[in-house]
XYZ file of C-alpha atoms in Angstrom:
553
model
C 120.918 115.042 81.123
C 117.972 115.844 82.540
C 114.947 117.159 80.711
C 112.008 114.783 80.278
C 108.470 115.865 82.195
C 106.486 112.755 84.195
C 103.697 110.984 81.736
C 101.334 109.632 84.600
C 100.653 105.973 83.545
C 97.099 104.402 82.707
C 96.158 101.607 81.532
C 98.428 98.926 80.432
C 102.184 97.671 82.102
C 104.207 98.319 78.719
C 106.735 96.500 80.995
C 104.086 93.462 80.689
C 104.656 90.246 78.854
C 102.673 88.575 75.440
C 99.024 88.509 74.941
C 96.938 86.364 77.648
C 96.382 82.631 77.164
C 92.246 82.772 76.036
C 91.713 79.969 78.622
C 88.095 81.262 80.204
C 88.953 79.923 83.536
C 89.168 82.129 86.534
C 92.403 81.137 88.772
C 91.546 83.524 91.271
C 89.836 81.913 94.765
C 87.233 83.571 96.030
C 87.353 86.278 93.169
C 84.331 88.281 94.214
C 84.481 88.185 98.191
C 81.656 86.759 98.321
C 83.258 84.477 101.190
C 84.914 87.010 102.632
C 88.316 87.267 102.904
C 89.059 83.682 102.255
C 92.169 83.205 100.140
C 93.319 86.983 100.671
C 95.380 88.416 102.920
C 95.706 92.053 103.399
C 98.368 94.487 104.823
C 97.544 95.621 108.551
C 94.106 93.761 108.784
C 93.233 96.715 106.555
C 90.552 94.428 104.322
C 87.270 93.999 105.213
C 84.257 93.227 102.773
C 81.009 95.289 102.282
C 77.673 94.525 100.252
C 77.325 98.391 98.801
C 79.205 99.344 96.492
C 79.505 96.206 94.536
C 80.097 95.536 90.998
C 78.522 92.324 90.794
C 77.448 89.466 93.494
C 76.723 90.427 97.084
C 79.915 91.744 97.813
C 83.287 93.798 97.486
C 86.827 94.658 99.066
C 86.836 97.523 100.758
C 90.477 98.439 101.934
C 91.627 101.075 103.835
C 95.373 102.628 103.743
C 96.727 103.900 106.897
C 100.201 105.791 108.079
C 102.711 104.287 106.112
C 100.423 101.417 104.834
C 99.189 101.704 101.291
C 96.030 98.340 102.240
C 97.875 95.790 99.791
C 95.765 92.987 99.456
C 96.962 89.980 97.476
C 96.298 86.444 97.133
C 99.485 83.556 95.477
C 98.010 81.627 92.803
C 98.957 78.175 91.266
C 100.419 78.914 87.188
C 102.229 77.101 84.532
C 106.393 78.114 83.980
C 106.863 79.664 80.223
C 102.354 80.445 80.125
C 100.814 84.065 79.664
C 97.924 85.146 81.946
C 95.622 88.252 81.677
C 94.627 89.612 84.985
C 91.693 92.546 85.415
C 89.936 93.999 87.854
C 87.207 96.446 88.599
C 88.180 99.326 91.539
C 87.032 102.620 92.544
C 88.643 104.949 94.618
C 91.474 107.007 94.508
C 95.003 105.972 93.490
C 93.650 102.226 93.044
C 96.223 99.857 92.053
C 96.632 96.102 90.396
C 99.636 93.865 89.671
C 101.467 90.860 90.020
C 104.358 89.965 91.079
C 107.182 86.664 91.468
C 106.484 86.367 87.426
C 109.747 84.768 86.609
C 109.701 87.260 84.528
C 109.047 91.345 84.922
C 106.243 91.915 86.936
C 103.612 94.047 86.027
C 101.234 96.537 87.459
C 98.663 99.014 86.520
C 96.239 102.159 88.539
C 94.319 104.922 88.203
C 94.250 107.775 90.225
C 90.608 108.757 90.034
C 87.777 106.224 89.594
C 84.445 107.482 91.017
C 82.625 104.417 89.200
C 83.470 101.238 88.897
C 86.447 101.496 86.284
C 88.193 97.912 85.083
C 91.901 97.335 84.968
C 93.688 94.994 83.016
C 97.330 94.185 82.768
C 99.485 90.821 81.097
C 102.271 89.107 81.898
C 104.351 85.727 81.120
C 105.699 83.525 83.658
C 109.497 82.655 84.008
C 110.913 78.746 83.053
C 110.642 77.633 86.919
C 107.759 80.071 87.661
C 104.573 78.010 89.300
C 102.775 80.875 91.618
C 102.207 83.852 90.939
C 100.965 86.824 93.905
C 98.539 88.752 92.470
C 97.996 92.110 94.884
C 95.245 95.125 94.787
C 96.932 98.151 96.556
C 96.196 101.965 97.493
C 97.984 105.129 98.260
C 98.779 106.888 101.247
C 97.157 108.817 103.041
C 94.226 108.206 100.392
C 90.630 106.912 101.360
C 89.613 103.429 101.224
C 89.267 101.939 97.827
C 87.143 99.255 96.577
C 88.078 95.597 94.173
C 85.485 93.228 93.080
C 85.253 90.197 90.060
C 89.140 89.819 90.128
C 90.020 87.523 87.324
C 93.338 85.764 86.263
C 92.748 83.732 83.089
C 95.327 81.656 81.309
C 96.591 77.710 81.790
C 96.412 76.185 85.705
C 98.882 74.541 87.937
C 99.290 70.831 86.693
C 95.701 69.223 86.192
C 96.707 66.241 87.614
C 97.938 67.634 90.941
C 95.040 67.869 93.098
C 97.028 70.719 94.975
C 97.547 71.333 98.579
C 95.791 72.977 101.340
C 97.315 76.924 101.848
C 99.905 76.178 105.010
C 99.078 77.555 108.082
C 100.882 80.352 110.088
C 104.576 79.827 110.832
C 105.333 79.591 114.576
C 108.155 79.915 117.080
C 109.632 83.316 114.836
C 112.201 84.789 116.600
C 115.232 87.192 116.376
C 119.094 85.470 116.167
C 122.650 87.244 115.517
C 122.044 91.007 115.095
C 124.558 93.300 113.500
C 124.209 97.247 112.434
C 122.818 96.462 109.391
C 121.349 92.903 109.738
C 119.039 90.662 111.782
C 118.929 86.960 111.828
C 115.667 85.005 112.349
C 113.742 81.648 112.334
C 111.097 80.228 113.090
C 109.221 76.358 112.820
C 108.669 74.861 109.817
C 105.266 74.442 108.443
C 103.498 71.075 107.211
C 103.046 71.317 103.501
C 104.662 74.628 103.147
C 107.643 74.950 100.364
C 109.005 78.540 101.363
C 108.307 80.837 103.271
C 108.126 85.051 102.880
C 109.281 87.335 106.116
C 107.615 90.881 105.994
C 109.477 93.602 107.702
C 107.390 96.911 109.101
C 104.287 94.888 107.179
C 106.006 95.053 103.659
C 107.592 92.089 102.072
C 111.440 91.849 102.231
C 112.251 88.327 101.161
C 111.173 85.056 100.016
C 113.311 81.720 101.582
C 113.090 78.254 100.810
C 113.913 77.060 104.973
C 113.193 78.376 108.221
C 115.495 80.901 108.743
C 116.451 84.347 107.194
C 118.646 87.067 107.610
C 117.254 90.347 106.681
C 120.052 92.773 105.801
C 120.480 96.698 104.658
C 119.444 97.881 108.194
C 119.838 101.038 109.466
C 121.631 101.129 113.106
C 120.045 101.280 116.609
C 116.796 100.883 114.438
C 114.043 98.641 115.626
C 112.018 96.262 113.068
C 108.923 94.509 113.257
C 109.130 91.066 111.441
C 106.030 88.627 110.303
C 106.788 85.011 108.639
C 103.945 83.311 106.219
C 104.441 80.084 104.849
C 103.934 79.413 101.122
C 102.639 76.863 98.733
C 101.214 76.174 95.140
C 97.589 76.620 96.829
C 98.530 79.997 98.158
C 100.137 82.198 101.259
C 99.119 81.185 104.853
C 98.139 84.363 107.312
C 100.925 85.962 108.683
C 102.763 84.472 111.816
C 103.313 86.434 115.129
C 105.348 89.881 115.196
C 108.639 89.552 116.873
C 110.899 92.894 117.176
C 114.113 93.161 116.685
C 116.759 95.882 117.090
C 120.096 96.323 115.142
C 123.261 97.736 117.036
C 125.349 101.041 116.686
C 127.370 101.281 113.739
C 127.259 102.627 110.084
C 124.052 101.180 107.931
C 123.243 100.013 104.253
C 123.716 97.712 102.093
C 127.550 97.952 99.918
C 129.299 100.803 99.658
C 132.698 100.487 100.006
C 134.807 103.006 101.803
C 131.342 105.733 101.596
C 130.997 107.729 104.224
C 128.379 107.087 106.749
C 126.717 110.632 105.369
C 128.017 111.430 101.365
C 127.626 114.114 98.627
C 127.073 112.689 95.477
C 128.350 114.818 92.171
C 127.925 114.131 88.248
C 131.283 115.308 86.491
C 130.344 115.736 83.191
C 132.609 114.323 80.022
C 131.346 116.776 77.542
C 131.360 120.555 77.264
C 127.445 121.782 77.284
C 128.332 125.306 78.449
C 129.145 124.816 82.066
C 132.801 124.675 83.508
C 135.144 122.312 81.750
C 137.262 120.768 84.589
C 139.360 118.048 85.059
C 138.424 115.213 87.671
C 141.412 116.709 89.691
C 139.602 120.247 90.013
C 136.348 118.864 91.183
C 135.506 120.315 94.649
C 136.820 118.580 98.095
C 133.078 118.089 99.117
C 132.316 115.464 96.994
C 132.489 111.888 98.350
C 130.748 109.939 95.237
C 132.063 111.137 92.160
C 130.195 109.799 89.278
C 131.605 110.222 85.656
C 128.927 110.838 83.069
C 128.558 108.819 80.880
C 129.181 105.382 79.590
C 128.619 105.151 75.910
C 126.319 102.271 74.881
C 127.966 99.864 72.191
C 126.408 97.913 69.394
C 126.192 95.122 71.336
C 122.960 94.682 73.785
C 123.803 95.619 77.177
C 127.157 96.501 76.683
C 128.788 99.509 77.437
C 132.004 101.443 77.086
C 133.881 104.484 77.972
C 135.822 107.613 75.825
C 137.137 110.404 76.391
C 135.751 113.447 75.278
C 138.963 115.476 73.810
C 136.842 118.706 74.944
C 137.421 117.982 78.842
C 141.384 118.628 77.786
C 142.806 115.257 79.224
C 146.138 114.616 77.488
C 145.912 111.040 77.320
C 143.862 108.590 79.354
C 146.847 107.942 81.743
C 146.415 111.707 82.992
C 142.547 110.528 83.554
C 143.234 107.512 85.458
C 145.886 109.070 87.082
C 143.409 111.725 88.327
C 141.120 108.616 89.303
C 143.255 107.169 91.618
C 144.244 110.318 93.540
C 140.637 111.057 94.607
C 140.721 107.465 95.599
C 143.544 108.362 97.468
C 141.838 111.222 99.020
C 139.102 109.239 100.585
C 136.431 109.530 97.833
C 134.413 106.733 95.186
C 135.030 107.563 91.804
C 131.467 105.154 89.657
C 130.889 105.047 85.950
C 127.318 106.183 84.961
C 125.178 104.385 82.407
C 122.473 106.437 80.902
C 121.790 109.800 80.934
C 118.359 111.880 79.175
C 119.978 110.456 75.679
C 121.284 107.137 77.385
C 120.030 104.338 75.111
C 121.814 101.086 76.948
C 119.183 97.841 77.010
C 118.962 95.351 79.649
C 116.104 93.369 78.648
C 117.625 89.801 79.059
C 119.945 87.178 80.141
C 122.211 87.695 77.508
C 122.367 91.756 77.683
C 122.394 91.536 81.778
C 125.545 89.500 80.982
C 127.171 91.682 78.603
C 126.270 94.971 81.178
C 127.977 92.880 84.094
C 131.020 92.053 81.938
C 131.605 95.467 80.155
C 131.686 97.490 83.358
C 133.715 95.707 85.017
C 136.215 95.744 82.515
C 136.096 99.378 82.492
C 136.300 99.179 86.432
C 139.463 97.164 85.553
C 140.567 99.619 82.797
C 140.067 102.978 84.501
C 140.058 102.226 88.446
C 136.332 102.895 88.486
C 134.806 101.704 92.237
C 131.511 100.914 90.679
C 128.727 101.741 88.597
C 125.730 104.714 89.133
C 122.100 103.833 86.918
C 120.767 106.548 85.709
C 118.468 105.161 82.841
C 115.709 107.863 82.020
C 114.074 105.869 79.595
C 112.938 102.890 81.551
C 114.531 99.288 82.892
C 113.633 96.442 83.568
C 113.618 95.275 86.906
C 114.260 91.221 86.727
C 117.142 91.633 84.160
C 118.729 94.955 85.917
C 118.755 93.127 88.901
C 120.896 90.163 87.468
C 122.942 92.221 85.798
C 123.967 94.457 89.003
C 124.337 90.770 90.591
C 126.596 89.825 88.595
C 128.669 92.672 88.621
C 128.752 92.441 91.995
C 129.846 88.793 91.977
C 133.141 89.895 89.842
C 133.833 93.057 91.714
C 133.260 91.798 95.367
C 132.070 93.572 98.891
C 134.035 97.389 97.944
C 131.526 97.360 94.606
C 129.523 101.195 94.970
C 126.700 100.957 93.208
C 124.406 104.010 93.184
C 120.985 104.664 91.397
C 119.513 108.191 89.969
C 115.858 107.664 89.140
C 113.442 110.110 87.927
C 110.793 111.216 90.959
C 108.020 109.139 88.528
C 110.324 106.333 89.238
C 109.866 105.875 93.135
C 106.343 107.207 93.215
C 105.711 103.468 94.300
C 107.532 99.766 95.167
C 105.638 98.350 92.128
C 107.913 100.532 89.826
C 111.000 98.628 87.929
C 113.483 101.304 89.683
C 112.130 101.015 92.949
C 111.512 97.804 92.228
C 115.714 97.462 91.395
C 116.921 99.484 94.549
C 114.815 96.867 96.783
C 116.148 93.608 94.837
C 119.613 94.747 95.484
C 119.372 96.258 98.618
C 121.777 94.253 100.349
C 124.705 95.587 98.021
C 123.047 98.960 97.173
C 124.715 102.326 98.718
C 122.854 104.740 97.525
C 119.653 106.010 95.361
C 119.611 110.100 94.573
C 116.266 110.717 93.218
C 116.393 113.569 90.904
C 113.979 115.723 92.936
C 113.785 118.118 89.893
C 112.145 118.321 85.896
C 109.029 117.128 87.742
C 106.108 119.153 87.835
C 103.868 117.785 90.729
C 104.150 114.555 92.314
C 102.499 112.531 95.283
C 104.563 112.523 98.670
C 103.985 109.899 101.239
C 101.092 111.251 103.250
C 98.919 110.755 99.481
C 99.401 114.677 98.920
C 100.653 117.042 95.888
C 103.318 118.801 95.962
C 105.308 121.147 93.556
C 108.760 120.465 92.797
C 110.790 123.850 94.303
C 109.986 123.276 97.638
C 111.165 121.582 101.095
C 107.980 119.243 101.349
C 108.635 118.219 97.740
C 111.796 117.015 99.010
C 110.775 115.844 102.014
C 107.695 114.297 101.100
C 108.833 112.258 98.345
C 111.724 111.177 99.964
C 109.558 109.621 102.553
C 107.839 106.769 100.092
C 111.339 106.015 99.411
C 112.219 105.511 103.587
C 109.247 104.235 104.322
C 109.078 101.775 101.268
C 111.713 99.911 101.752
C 114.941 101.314 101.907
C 117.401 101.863 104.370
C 117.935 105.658 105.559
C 121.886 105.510 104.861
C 120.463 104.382 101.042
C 118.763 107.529 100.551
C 119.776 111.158 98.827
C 117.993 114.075 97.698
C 119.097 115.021 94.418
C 118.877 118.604 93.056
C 120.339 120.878 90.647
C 123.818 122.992 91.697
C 122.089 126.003 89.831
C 119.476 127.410 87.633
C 121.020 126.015 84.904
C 121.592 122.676 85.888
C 118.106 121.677 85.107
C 115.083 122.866 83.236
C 113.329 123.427 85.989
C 112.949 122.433 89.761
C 116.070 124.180 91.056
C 115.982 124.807 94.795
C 118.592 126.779 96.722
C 121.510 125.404 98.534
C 119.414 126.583 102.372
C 115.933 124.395 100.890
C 118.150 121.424 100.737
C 119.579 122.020 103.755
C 116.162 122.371 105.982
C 115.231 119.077 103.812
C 118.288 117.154 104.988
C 117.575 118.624 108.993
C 113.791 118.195 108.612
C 114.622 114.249 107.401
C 117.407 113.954 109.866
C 116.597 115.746 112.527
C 112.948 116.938 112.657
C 113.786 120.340 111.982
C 113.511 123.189 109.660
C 110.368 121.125 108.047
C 107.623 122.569 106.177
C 104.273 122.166 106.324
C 105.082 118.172 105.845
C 106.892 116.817 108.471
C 107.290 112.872 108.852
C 106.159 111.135 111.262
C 110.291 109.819 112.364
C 113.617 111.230 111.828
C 116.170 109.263 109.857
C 119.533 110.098 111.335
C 121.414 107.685 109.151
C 119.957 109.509 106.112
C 123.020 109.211 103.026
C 123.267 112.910 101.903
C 122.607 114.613 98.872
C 123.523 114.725 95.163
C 123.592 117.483 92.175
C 123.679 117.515 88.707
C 126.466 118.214 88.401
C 130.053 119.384 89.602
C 130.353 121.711 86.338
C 127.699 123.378 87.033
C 128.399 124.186 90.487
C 131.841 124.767 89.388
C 129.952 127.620 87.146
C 128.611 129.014 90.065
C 131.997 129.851 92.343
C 130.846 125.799 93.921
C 128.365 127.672 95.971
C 126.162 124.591 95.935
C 128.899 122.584 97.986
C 130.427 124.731 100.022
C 126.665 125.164 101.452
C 125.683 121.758 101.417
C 129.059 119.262 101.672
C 129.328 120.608 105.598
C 125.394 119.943 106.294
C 125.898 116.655 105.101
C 128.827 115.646 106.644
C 127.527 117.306 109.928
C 124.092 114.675 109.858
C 123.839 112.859 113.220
């Protein structure tokens, strides 16, 4: 399943769109800071501008991450629907980032992690039938130092010549909390002259983009406080962000979908093939598992589609026998999801058409077999616009009990500007959980800007974090790990390592020489690859870890 090593990206988006339009205009205001900060706005007043280093003109960005804040600065930009755009930029610094995003389409980003000279960056992307801003962004890591940005270009065709556009809006006013639930809180706020939507940042990240003056943000974690900001939007650009309000969400369980999940869940792949580990039937798979997730769908010859057989090797009778098994662990309290993908998994979401055909073939196997929802576990890329639709639409047909969970590859949630992360944060409100596979990694960054080595409580830990602090609710967060040596090729951590990583998350204990800066009681659980394997190994990996999760605050 699991077997592919991290290639650290450079260079080019491949997720990017068609070549750039060759107009020579620069769309960017203020492109060189040579007024300042004038048409930016940046993450935690962490922008200022300096006149050494520069890479051209009098002046440059310097921007400096801090705790959880990664110094995103960003500026919305008038564009043409259906147009291609080339946007560059020249950083140095450490972990130095450049995108775009609201494309219509997929947006696209692009970094390097070491550039002690000026180095350019360059990435492409086209814009969506209704698409008419764009927010292009400049971003660091953290726990990295500051980083610099200077001669920031966007090329390609301009909002409508004959529009004569409007002034950016001005701050929103009058933002305030409404109806708060365990998972949600309602606000609003006055609506701003010239403004056509509005964006409301939560804990100084965005979390949604409105078209009036109210919002609800949802997948909350309980008895958490939030820190909300409104700006008001327009074709000339994003106004400075309004006044925090805070806002607190009552007891009760958190996240987004779910189901019938437990508030705290182990997550286990039961494997439809015979690769030398345990061959067991869904009714033999241990008590301890709450998500069971059935790998894997087989992709069809039609784009997007999937569909489900039986392997005659897992010794099922007939399919009755399978569904029958189904329905009893159903019975018993636990989720029973179809997974799409896989290391070989070769199913292709890449447009309206295939994000139809995904949403209509699983939920006719959810109809078929009894399946409670669907687990993405694409090792070979997504893509985040047409995922996202798909998952929607699926979630239209299948309604509020639809468990959708997500197993991404550590590479995958190094950062919000990746498609999976990306995914998890488009459909948070109906997410339950994402198990990173904390495992075939090598070395990765954790939160705090810092390499670790897979094998270890901080890797867990540490990585986890980008994931709680980027975005996602606690109760939509596991740690997945192997259920023994041979579950994985490498990155195998025993079951007391996943244990102090659950109480070091949860509870501030057991940590290692990373310890967050919060706890996150309503943290989901944990998840192995797979329920064979443990199987293989007298289910020592459960029997350890099933009782620490179901014993989380």
């Amino acid at each position: 399943m699991r077997c592919h090593l991290p290639i650290w990206p450079t260079g080019v988006d491949p997720g990017g769109g068609g070549a750039a339009s060759a107009a020579a205009a620069n769309l960017a205001q203020n492109p060189g800071f040579e007024s300042g900060l004038s048409g930016w706005t940046c993450s935690a007043a962490a922008g200022t501008t300096v006149t050494s280093p520069v890479h051209s003109g009098s002046a440059a960005l310097k921007a400096t991450p801090a705790g959880t804040d990664n110094a995103r600065c960003a500026q919305t930009v008038a564009v043409r629907p259906n147009s291609s755009y080339t946007l560059s930029a020249w950083v140095q610094g450490s972990y130095v980032y450049l995108g775009a995003s609201g494309t219509g389409t997929t947006d696209v980003s692009t970094w390097t992690p070491s550039a002690t000279g000026w180095q350019q960056l360059s990435t492409s992307f086209t814009t969506g039938a209704n698409t008419t801003s764009v927010t292009v962004y400049t971003h660091g890591w953290y726990g990295q130092p500051a980083y610099y940005a200077d001669d920031i270009t966007l090329t390609g065709p301009g909002g409508d010549p004959g529009d004569p556009g409007d002034p950016v809006p001005a701050a929103p006013g009058g933002l305030s909390t409404g109806a708060v639930t365990s998972s949600s809180i309602a606000l609003s706020w006055s609506p701003v002259t010239g403004a056509t939507g509005y964006n409301v940042y939560r804990d100084g990240s965005k979390a949604q983009s409105v078209s009036g003056t109210s919002a609800t943000v949802t997948g909350l974690s309980p008895s958490t406080s939030y820190r909300f900001e409104v700006t008001a939007t327009n074709a000339a650009g994003e106004s400075p962000r309004s006044s925090a309000v805070t806002g607190t969400t009552s007891a009760g369980s958190g996240g987004g979908g779910g189901g019938t999940v437990p508030k705290h869940a182990v997550t286990g792949y039961w494997q439809n093939f015979d690769n030398g580990a345990t061959v067991q039937k869904l009714a033999a798979v241990q008590d301890q598992y709450d998500i069971i997730a059935v790998a894997f769908a087989d992709a069809t010859g039609t784009p997007g589609a999937v569909d489900f057989h039986l392997d005659p090797a897992v010794g099922y009778g007939s399919e009755q026998q399978f569904k029958d098994d189904i329905k009893a662990k159903q019975a018993a309290g636990k989720s029973v999801v179809i997974s799409i993908g896989g290391q070989n998994g070769t199913v292709s979401v890449n447009d309206t058409a295939s994000a139809n055909n995904f949403a209509n073939s699983v939920y006719a196997l959810m109809q078929e077999y009894g399946f409670d929802g669907v687990d993405i576990d694409l090792e070979n890329g997504l893509n985040a616009t047409y995922m996202t639709q798909a998952l929607r639409a699926l979630s239209a047909k299948a309604g509020s009990g639809l468990v959708i969970t997500m197993a991404p590859q550590t590479l995958d949630m190094q950062s919000t500007s990746n498609a999976y992360f990306q995914t998890a944060l488009n459909i948070k409100d109906i997410l339950t959980v994402v198990n990173t596979q904390y495992y075939n990694s090598g070395s990765m960054l954790g939160c705090d800007g810092k390499v670790y080595s897979q094998g270890s409580v901080d890797f867990l830990t540490a990585l986890a974090c980008i994931q709680l602090e980027g975005g996602l609710s606690p109760s939509q967060v596991g740690l997945g790990v192997p259920a023994s040596t041979r579950g994985a090729g490498s990155g195998y951590v025993s079951p007391t390592v996943v244990n102090n990583a659950l109480d070091c998350l949860a509870r501030g204990t057991n940590c290692g020489t990373f310890k967050p800066s919060r706890t996150y009681p309503a943290l989901r659980g944990a998840m192995t690859w797979s329920t064979n394997w443990d199987a293989t190994a007298g289910n020592a990996w459960s029997n350890a870890v099933g009782p620490k999760v179901h014993g989380l605050p």
